[in-house]
Tab-separated table of C-alpha atoms in Angstrom:
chain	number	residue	atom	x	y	z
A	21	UNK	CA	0.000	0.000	0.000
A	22	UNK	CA	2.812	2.608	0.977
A	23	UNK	CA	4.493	1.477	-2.282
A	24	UNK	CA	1.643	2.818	-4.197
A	25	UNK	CA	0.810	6.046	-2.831
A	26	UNK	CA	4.927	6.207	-3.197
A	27	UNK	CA	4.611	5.863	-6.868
A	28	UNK	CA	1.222	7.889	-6.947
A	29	UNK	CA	3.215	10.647	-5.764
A	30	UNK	CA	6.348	10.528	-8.373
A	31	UNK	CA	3.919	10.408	-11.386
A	32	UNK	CA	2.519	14.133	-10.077
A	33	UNK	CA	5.882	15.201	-9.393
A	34	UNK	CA	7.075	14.336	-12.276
A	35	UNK	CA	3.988	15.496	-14.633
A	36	UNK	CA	4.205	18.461	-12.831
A	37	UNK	CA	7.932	19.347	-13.541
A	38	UNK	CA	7.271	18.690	-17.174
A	39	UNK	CA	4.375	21.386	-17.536
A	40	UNK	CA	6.438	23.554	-15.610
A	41	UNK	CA	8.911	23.572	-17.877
A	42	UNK	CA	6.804	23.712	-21.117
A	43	UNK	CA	5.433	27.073	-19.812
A	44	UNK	CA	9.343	28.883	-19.716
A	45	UNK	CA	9.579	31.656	-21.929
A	46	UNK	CA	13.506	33.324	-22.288
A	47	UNK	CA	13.048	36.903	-22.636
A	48	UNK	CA	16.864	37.479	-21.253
A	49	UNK	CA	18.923	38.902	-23.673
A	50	UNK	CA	22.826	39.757	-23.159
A	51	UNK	CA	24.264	43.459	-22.615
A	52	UNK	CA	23.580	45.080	-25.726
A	53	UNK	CA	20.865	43.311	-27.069
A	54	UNK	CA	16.882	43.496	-25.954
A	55	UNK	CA	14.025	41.014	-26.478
A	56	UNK	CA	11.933	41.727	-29.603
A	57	UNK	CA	8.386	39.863	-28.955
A	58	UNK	CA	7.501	39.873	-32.629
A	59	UNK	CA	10.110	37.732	-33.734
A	60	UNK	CA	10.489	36.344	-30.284
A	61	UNK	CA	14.524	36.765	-30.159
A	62	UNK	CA	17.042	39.045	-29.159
A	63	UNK	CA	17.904	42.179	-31.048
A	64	UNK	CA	20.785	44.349	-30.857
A	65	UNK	CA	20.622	47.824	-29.305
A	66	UNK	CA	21.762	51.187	-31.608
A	67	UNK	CA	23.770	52.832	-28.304
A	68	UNK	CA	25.232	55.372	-30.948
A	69	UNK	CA	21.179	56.138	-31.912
A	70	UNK	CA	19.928	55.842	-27.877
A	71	UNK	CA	22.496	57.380	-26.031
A	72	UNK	CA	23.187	61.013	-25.750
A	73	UNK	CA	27.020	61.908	-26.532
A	74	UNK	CA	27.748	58.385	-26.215
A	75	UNK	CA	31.640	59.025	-26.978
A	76	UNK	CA	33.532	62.103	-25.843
A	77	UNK	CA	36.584	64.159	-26.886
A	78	UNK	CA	35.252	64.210	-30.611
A	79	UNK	CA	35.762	60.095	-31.363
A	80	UNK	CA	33.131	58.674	-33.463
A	81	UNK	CA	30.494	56.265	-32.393
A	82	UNK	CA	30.230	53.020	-34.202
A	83	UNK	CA	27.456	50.620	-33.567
A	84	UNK	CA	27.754	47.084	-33.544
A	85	UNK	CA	25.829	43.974	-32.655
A	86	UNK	CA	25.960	44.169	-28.886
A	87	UNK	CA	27.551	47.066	-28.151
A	88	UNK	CA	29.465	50.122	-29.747
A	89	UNK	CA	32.976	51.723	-30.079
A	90	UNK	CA	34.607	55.289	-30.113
A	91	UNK	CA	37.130	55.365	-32.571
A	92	UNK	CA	39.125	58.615	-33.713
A	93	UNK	CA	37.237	60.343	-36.823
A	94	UNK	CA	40.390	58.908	-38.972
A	95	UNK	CA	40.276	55.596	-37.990
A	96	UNK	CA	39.680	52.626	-40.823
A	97	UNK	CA	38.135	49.271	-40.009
A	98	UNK	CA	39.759	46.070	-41.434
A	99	UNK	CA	39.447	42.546	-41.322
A	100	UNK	CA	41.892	40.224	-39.835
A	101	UNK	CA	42.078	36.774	-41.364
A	102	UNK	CA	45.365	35.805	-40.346
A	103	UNK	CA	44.094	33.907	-36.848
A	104	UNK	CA	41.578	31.659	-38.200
A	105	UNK	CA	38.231	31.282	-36.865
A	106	UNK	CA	35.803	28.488	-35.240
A	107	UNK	CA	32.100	28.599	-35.534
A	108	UNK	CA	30.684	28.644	-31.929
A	109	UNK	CA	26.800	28.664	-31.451
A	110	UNK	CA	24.708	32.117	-32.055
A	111	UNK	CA	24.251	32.527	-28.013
A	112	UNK	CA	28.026	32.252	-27.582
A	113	UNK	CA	28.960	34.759	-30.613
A	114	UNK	CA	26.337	37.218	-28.564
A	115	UNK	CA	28.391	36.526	-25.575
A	116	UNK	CA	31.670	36.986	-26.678
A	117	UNK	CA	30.801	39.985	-28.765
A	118	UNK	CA	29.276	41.581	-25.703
A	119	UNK	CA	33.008	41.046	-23.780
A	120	UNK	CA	35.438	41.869	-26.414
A	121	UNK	CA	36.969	45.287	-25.440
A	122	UNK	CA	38.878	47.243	-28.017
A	123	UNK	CA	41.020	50.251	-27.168
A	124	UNK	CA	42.346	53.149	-29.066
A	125	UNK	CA	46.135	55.205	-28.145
A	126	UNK	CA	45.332	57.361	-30.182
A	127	UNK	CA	42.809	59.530	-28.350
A	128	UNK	CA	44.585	58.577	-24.862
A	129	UNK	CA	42.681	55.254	-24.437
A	130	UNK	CA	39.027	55.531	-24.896
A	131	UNK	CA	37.612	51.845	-24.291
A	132	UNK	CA	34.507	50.364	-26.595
A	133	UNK	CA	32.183	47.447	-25.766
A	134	UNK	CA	30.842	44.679	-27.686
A	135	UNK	CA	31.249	44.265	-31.192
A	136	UNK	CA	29.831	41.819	-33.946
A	137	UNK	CA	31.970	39.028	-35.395
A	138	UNK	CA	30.567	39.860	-38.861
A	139	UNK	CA	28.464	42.589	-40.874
A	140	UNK	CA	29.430	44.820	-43.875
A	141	UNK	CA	32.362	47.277	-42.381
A	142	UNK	CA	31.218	50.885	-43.095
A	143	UNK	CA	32.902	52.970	-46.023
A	144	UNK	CA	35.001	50.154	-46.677
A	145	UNK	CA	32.783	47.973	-49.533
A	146	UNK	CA	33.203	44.691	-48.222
A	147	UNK	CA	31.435	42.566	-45.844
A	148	UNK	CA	33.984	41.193	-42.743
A	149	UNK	CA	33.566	37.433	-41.699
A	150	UNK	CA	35.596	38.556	-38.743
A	151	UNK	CA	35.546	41.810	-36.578
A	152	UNK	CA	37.811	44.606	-36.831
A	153	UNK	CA	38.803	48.076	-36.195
A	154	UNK	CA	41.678	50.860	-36.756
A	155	UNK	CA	44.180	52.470	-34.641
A	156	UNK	CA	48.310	52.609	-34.986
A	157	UNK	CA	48.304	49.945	-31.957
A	158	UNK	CA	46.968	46.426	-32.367
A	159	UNK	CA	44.959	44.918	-29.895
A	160	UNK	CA	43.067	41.914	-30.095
A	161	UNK	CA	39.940	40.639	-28.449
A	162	UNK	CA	38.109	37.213	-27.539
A	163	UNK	CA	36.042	37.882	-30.911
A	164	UNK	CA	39.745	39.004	-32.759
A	165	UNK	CA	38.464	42.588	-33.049
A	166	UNK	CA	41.810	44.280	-34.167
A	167	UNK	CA	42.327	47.840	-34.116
A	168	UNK	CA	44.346	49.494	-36.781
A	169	UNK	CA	45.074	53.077	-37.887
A	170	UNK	CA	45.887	53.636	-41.847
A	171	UNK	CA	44.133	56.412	-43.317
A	172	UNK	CA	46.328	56.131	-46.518
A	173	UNK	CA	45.203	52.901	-47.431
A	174	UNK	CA	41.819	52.045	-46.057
A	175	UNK	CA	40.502	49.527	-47.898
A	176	UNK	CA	43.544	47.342	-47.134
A	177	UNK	CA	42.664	43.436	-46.281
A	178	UNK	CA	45.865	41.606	-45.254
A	179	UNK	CA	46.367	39.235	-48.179
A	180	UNK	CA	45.400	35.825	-47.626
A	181	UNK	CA	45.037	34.031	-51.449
A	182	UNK	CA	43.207	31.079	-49.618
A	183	UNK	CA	40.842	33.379	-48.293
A	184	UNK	CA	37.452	34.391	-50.032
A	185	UNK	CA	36.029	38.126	-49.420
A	186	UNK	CA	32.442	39.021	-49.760
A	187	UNK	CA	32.104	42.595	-51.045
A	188	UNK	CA	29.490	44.695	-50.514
A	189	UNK	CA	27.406	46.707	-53.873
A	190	UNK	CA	29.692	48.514	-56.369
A	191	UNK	CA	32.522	46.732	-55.362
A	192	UNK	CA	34.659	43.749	-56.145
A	193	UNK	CA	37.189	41.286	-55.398
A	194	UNK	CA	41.123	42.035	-56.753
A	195	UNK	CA	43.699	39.488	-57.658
A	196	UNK	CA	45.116	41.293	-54.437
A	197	UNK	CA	42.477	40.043	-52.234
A	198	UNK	CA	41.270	43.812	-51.817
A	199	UNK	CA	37.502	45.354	-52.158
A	200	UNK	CA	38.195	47.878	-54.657
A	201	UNK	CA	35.438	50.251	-56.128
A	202	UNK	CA	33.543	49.367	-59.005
A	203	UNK	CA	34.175	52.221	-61.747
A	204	UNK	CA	30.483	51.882	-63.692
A	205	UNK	CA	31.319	54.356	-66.153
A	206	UNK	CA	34.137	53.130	-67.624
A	207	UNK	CA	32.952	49.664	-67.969
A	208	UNK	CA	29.235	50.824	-69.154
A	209	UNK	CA	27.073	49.444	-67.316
A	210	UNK	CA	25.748	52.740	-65.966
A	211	UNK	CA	22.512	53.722	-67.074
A	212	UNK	CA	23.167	57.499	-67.655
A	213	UNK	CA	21.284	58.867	-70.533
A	214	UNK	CA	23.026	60.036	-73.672
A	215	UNK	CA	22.810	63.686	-72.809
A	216	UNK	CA	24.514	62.903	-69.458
A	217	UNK	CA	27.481	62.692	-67.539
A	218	UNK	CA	28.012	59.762	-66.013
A	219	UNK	CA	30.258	60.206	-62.664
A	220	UNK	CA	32.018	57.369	-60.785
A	221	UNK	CA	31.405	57.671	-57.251
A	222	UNK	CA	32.992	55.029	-54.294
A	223	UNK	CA	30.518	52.230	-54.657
A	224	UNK	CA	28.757	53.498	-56.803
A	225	UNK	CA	27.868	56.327	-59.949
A	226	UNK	CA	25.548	59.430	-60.340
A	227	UNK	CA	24.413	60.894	-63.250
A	228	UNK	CA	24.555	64.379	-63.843
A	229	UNK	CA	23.836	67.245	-66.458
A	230	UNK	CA	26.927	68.524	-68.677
A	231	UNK	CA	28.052	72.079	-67.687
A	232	UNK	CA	25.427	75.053	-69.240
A	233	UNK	CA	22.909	72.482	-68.875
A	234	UNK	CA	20.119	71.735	-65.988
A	235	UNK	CA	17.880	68.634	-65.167
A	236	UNK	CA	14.328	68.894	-66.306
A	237	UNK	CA	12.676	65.269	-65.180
A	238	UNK	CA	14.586	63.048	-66.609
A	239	UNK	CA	16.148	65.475	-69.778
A	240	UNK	CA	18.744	67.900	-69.597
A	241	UNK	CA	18.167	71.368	-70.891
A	242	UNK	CA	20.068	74.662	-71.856
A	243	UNK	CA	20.375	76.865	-69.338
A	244	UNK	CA	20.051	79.943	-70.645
A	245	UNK	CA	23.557	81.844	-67.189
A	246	UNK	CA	22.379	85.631	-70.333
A	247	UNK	CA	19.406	85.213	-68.058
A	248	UNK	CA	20.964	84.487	-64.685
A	249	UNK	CA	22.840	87.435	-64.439
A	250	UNK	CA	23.055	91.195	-65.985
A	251	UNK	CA	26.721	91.023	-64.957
A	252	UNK	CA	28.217	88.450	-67.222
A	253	UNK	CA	29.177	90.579	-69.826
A	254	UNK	CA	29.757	94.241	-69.879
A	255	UNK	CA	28.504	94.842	-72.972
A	256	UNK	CA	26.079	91.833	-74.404
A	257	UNK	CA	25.710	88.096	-73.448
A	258	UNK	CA	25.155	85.841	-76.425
A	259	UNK	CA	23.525	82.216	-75.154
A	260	UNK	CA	24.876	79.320	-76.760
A	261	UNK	CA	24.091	75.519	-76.266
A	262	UNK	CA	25.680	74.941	-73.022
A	263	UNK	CA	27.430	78.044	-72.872
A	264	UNK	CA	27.234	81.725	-73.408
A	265	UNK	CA	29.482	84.635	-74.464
A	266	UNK	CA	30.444	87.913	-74.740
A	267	UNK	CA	30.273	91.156	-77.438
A	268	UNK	CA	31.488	93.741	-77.702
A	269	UNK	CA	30.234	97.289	-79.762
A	270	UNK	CA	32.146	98.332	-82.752
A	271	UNK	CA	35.255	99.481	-81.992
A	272	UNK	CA	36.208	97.394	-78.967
A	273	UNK	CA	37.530	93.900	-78.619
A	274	UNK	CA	36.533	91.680	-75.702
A	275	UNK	CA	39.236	90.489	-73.474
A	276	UNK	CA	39.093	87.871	-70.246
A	277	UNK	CA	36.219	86.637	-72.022
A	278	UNK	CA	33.694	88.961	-70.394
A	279	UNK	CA	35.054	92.605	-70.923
A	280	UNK	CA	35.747	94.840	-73.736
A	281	UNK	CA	38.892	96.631	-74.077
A	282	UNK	CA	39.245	100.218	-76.649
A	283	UNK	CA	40.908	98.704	-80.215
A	284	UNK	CA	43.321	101.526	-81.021
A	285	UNK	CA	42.828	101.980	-84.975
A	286	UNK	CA	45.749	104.580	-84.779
A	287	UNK	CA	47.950	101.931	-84.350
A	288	UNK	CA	46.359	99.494	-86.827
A	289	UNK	CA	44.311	100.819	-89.571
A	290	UNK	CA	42.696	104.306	-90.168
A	291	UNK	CA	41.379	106.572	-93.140
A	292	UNK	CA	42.912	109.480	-92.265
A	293	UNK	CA	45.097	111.160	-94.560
A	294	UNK	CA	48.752	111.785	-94.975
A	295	UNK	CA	48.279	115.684	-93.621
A	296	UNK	CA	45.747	114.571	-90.854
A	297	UNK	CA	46.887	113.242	-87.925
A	298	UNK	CA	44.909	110.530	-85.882
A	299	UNK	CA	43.818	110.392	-82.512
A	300	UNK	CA	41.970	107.805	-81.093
A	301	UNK	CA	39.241	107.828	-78.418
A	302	UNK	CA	37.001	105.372	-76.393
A	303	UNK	CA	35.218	103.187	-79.146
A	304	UNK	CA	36.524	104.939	-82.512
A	305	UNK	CA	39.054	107.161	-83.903
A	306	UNK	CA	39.235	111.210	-85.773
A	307	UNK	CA	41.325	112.248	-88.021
A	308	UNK	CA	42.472	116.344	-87.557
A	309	UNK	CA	44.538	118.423	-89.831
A	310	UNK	CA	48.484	118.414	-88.397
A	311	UNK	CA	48.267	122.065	-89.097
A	312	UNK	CA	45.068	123.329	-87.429
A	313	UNK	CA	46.639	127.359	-87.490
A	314	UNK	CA	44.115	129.720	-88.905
A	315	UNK	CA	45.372	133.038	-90.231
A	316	UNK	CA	46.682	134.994	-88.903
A	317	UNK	CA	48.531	133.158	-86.511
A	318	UNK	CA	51.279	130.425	-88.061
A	319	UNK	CA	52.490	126.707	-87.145
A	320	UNK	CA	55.857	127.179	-85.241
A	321	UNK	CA	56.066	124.179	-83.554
A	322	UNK	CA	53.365	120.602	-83.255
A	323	UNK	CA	50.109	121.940	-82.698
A	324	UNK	CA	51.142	125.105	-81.401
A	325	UNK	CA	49.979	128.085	-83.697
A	326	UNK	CA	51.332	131.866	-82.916
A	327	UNK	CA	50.410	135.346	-83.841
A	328	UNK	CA	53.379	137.490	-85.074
A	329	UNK	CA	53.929	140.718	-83.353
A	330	UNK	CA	54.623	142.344	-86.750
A	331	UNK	CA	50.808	141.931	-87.704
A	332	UNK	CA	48.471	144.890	-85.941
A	333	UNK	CA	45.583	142.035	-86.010
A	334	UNK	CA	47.471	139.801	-83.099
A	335	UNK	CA	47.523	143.078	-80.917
A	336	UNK	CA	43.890	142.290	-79.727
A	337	UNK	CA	43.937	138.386	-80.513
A	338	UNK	CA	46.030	135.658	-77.649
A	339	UNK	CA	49.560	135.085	-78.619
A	340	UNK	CA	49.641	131.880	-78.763
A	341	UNK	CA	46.890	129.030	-79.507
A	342	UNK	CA	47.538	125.355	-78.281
A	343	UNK	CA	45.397	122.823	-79.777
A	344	UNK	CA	45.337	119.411	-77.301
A	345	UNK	CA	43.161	116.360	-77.646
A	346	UNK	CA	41.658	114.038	-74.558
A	347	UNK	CA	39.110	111.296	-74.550
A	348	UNK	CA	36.997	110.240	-71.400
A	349	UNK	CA	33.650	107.901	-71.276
A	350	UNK	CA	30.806	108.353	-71.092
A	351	UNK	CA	29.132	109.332	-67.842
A	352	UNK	CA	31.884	109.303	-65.825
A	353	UNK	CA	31.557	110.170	-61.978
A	354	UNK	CA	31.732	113.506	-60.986
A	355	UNK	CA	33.081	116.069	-60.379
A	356	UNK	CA	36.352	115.066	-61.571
A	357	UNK	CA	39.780	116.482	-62.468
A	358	UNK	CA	40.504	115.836	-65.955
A	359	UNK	CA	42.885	118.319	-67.535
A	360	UNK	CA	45.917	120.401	-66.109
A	361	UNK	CA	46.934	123.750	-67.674
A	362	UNK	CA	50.436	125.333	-66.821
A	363	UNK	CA	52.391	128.665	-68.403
A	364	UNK	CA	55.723	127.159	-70.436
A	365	UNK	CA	56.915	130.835	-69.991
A	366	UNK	CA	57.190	132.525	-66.956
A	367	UNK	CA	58.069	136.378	-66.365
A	368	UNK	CA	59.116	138.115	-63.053
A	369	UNK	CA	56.993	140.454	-61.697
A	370	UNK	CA	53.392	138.954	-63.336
A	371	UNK	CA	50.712	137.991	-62.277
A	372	UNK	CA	48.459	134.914	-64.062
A	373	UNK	CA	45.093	134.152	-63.886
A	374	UNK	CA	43.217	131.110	-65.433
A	375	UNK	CA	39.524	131.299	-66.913
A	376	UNK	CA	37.232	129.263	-69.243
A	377	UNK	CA	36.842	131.630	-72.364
A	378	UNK	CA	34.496	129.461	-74.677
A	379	UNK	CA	32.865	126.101	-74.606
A	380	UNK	CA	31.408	125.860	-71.290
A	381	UNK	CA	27.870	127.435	-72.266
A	382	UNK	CA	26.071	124.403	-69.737
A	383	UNK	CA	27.978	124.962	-67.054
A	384	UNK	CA	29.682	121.167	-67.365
A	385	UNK	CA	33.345	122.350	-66.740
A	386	UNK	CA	34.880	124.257	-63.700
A	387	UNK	CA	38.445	125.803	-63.954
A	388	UNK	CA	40.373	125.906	-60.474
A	389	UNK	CA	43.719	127.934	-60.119
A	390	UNK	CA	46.053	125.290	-58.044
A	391	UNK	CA	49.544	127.741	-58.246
A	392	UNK	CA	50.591	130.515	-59.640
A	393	UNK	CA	51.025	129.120	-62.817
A	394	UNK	CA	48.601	126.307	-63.282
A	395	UNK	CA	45.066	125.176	-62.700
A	396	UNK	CA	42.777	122.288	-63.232
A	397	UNK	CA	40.158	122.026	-65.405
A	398	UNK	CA	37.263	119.875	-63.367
A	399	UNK	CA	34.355	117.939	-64.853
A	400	UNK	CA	31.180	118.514	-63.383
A	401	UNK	CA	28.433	117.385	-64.826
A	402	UNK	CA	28.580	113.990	-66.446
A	403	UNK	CA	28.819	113.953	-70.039
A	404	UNK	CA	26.895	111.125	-72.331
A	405	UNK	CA	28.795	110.546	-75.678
A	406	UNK	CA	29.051	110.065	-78.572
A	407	UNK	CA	29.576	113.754	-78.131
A	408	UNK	CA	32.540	116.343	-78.944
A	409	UNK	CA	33.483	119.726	-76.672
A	410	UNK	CA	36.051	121.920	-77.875
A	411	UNK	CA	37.182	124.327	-74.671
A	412	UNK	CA	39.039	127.318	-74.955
A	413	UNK	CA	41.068	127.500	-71.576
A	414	UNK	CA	43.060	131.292	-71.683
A	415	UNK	CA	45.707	132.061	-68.988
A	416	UNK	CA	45.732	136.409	-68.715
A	417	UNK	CA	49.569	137.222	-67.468
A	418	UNK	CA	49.243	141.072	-66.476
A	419	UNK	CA	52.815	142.828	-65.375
A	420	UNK	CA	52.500	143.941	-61.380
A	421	UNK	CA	53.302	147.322	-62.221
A	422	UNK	CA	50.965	147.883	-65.006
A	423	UNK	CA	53.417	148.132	-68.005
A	424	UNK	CA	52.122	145.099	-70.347
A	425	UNK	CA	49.511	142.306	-70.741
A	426	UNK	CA	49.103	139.491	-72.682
A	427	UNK	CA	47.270	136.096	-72.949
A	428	UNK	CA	47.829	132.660	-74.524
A	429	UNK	CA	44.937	130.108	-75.478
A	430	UNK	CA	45.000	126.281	-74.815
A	431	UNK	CA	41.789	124.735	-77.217
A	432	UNK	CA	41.277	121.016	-75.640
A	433	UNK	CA	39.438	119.072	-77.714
A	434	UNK	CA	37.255	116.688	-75.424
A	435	UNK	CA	36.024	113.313	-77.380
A	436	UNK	CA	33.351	111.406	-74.944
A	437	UNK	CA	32.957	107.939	-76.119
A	438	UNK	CA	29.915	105.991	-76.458
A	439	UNK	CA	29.966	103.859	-73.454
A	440	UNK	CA	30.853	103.639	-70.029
A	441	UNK	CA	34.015	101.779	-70.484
């Protein structure tokens, strides 16, 4: 009787255990990883997406399955395949990823948790089968995580011939055992369209517009950079297919592709004849006669013209006459010096004065005395062209003590040109 109730009680027991057990659920996940109940497994956690300033002193965060690391912005991650590796169960790859440590000297030891033992290795274009990391000291984990610092070469796998890389999009194998970059345009197999430019990019290509030219949906089209801008040319933007450019007015050239510089015909070709002289001005050229001297008064010397004391006509007439020639442009700022006149002949005991005689009937001109002997003429009003003034500018020299006077006549010829440059 005992012996049954003995047995009676095992069965429970042991019935019991077993729907005890049945009823377990393992929501326990290892540091760095949390328990999804959708998929009803363990997921890592993004500690460079969760936590705030997660690495200091301006390293970089890098996540990885069950934990991250701060590595110095100009560290590389490579793959070492020279210690080979052993398969070990998912929930001891979890483990050991969540203890591997990995340091860096180069930003005075800053330590990093966790790390996967596989995944695609950021910026790099190939996927690692074993986990690594970059700094100028090696140190290596329980999962082999090595770090290694080589900015110059970071795509860099040490070569192993035996050894088969997986390489991520845009990328592929070399007979060096290196992920190198995929150049889509020179092999063709972009899919740029004919009116585009097809450039190669690290892992992969873009397509983009030629210069001059803009997207439109899927076309490119002219961009007309006449319309962009008044200050592309300083005269007159031309648009082109893909371009534009620059012209000039008659009588300038353009230079630096966008500006137009005065073509001297004096010093190439001109009509003027053999007793004319030329003088050239902003946008053109005039011809005037080599002897302007008008009776009474006679040539004595270039363009100076002087009336002989012998005639009684010079007694009430200047001197001298001396014909000069300026250009300027057109409306140029004012007021503005733009001519000196100064006595050639000067007599003790006189006195000179300096005055506009003809040719300022608008009031554009102003004529300041700066010595004794010389004064300025000064522009101001500004002058639009194509225009010609022809200023008589007369300097009166009058002896102290009363005894003689007698004046002398500088005619400036003033060309304006038709534009502002």
């Amino acid at each position: 009787m005992l012996k049954a109730i003995f047995l009676t009680m095992l069965t429970l027991a042991l019935v019991k255990s077993q729907d005890t057990e049945e009823t377990i659920t393992y929501t326990q996940c290892t540091d760095g990883y949390e328990w999804d109940p959708v998929r009803q497994q363990c997921k890592d956690i993004d500690e460079c997406d969760i936590v705030p300033d997660a690495c200091k002193g301006g390293m970089k965060c890098v996540n990885h399955y069950g934990g991250y690391l701060c590595l110095p912005k100009t560290a590389q991650i490579i793959v070492n395949n020279e210690q080979p590796q052993q398969e070990t169960p998912a929930a001891e790859t979890v483990g050991a990823a969540a203890n591997a440590v990995a340091t860096s000297s180069a930003a005075g030891g800053v330590a990093a948790s966790g790390m996967a033992s596989s995944g695609v290795v950021p910026g790099t274009g190939y996927v690692a089968s074993a986990a690594a990391v970059a700094g100028p000291e090696v140190q290596t984990g329980r999962n082999n995580f090595v770090i290694r610092r080589n900015p110059a070469d970071p795509q860099r796998i040490p070569s192993n011939p035996s050894h088969r890389i997986q390489c991520a999009t845009g990328y592929e194998q070399s007979e060096h055992n290196i992920c190198q970059d995929i150049d889509e345009c020179t092999a063709g197999t972009h899919n740029c369209r004919a009116d585009q430019v097809c450039i190669n990019l690290r892992g992969s290509f873009a397509c983009q517009c030629p210069p001059g030219y803009q997207k439109r949906g899927e076309q490119c089209v002219d961009i007309d950079e006449c319309r962009t801008s008044s200050y592309l040319c300083q005269y007159q933007c031309i648009n082109e297919p893909g371009k534009f450019s620059c012209m000039c007015p008659q009588g300038y050239q353009v230079v630096r592709s966008r500006t137009c510089q005065d073509i001297n015909e004096c010093e190439t070709t001109n009509e003027c004849r053999e007793d004319e002289m030329c003088w050239n001005y902003h946008g053109g050229f005039r011809c005037y006669p080599r002897n302007p001297c008008q009776d009474p008064y006679v040539l004595t010397s270039e363009n100076r013209c002087v009336c002989p004391v012998s005639n009684a006509v010079c007694r009430e007439l200047p001197q001298s006459i001396v014909y000069k020639y300026m250009s300027i442009r057109s409306d140029r700022s004012v007021p503005s010096d733009i001519f000196q006149i100064q006595a050639t002949t000067i007599y003790a005991n006189t006195i000179n004065t300096f005055q506009i005689k003809s040719g300022n009937e608008n009031g554009e001109f102003y004529l300041r005395q700066t010595s004794p002997v010389s004064a300025m003429l000064v522009l101001v009003k500004s002058l639009s062209g194509p225009r010609e003034y022809i200023v008589d500018l007369e300097m009166l020299t009058v002896s102290s003590i009363g005894t003689f006077r007698t004046s002398s006549v500088l005619r400036l010829t003033i060309i304006v040109g038709p534009f502002a440059f």
